[in-house]
Coordinates of C-alpha atoms and ligand atoms in Angstrom, one line a residue:
M1 CA 100.1 137.2 98.9
S2 CA 101.8 136.5 96.5
D3 CA 100.5 135.5 92.7
T4 CA 103.4 133.8 91.0
P5 CA 103.1 131.6 88.4
E6 CA 104.0 129.0 90.0
K7 CA 100.5 129.4 92.4
T8 CA 99.2 126.1 93.5
N9 CA 95.2 126.0 93.4
I10 CA 94.6 122.2 94.8
V11 CA 90.8 121.1 94.6
N12 CA 90.6 118.2 97.2
Y13 CA 88.3 115.3 96.9
K14 CA 87.3 112.9 98.7
F15 CA 90.6 112.3 99.1
H16 CA 92.0 112.7 95.7
N17 CA 93.9 116.3 95.5
I18 CA 94.6 118.1 92.0
D19 CA 97.0 120.8 91.5
T20 CA 94.4 122.1 88.2
N21 CA 96.8 125.2 88.0
K22 CA 99.7 122.7 86.9
C23 CA 96.7 120.4 84.1
K24 CA 96.2 124.9 82.3
I25 CA 99.9 123.6 80.4
C26 CA 99.1 119.6 80.3
E27 CA 99.0 118.3 77.1
G28 CA 99.2 114.8 77.3
F29 CA 96.4 114.3 80.2
F30 CA 98.1 111.2 80.9
C31 CA 96.2 110.9 84.4
E32 CA 92.7 109.7 82.3
D33 CA 94.6 106.9 80.5
A34 CA 97.1 106.0 83.2
C35 CA 93.8 105.0 85.7
F36 CA 92.4 101.8 84.8
R37 CA 89.3 102.5 87.1
G38 CA 88.2 105.4 84.7
I39 CA 88.3 107.9 88.1
Y40 CA 90.0 111.3 86.3
K41 CA 88.2 113.2 83.8
V42 CA 90.1 115.8 81.5
I43 CA 88.0 119.2 81.1
N44 CA 88.7 121.7 78.4
K45 CA 91.9 120.1 76.7
E46 CA 91.1 122.6 74.0
S47 CA 91.2 125.8 76.0
E48 CA 92.2 125.4 79.8
P49 CA 92.8 121.5 80.9
K50 CA 91.7 120.8 83.9
S51 CA 91.9 117.2 85.5
T52 CA 88.5 116.2 87.6
V53 CA 87.1 113.1 89.7
V54 CA 84.5 111.5 88.3
E55 CA 82.3 111.7 91.3
D56 CA 80.5 108.1 91.5
R57 CA 83.8 106.7 91.0
E58 CA 86.8 108.0 93.3
D59 CA 85.5 105.0 95.5
H60 CA 86.6 102.6 92.8
C61 CA 90.3 103.7 93.6
V62 CA 92.9 101.5 94.3
K63 CA 95.6 103.7 95.5
C64 CA 98.1 101.8 93.1
H65 CA 99.4 105.5 92.5
I66 CA 100.2 104.8 89.3
C67 CA 98.5 108.2 87.9
T68 CA 100.6 110.0 90.3
T69 CA 103.6 108.7 88.2
A70 CA 101.6 109.0 85.3
C71 CA 101.4 112.9 85.7
K72 CA 104.7 114.4 84.6
L73 CA 103.6 117.6 86.3
R74 CA 103.5 116.1 89.8
A75 CA 99.2 117.9 89.9
L76 CA 97.8 114.6 91.9
T77 CA 98.3 113.5 95.1
I78 CA 96.1 111.2 96.9
D79 CA 95.8 111.4 100.9
Ligands
SF4_101 S1 96.2 115.9 86.3 FE1 98.5 115.7 85.4 S2 98.0 114.5 83.6 FE2 96.0 115.0 84.5 S3 95.8 117.0 83.6 FE3 96.3 117.4 84.7 S4 98.6 117.8 85.0 FE4 97.6 116.5 83.2
SF4_102 S1 95.7 105.6 92.7 FE1 95.4 103.8 91.0 S2 93.0 103.4 90.8 FE2 93.9 105.5 92.1 S3 93.2 107.1 90.1 FE3 95.0 106.2 90.9 S4 95.6 105.4 88.6 FE4 93.3 105.4 89.5

């Protein structure tokens, strides 16, 4: 098993998938602002940022893909 810096660490929700390894170097937190449905919450912004899906909001997603475009690190995918 390799342990390179490019290693992914995908956190899977119902249909949102977040590579939280990429979030660690994020500075803009664009996912949070981009989603007009308030589906993302970035935690640990001051130390090790990590985007999370607000559990009871996930079903509000309309799959518009504004978030996947807004995340310049391409950490987000939606099934
Ligand atoms: S999902 Fe993208 S924009 Fe959001 S914190 Fe992670 S890297 Fe940053
Ligand atoms: S696809 Fe649209 S509604 Fe769904 S999480 Fe992304 S920005 Fe929000």
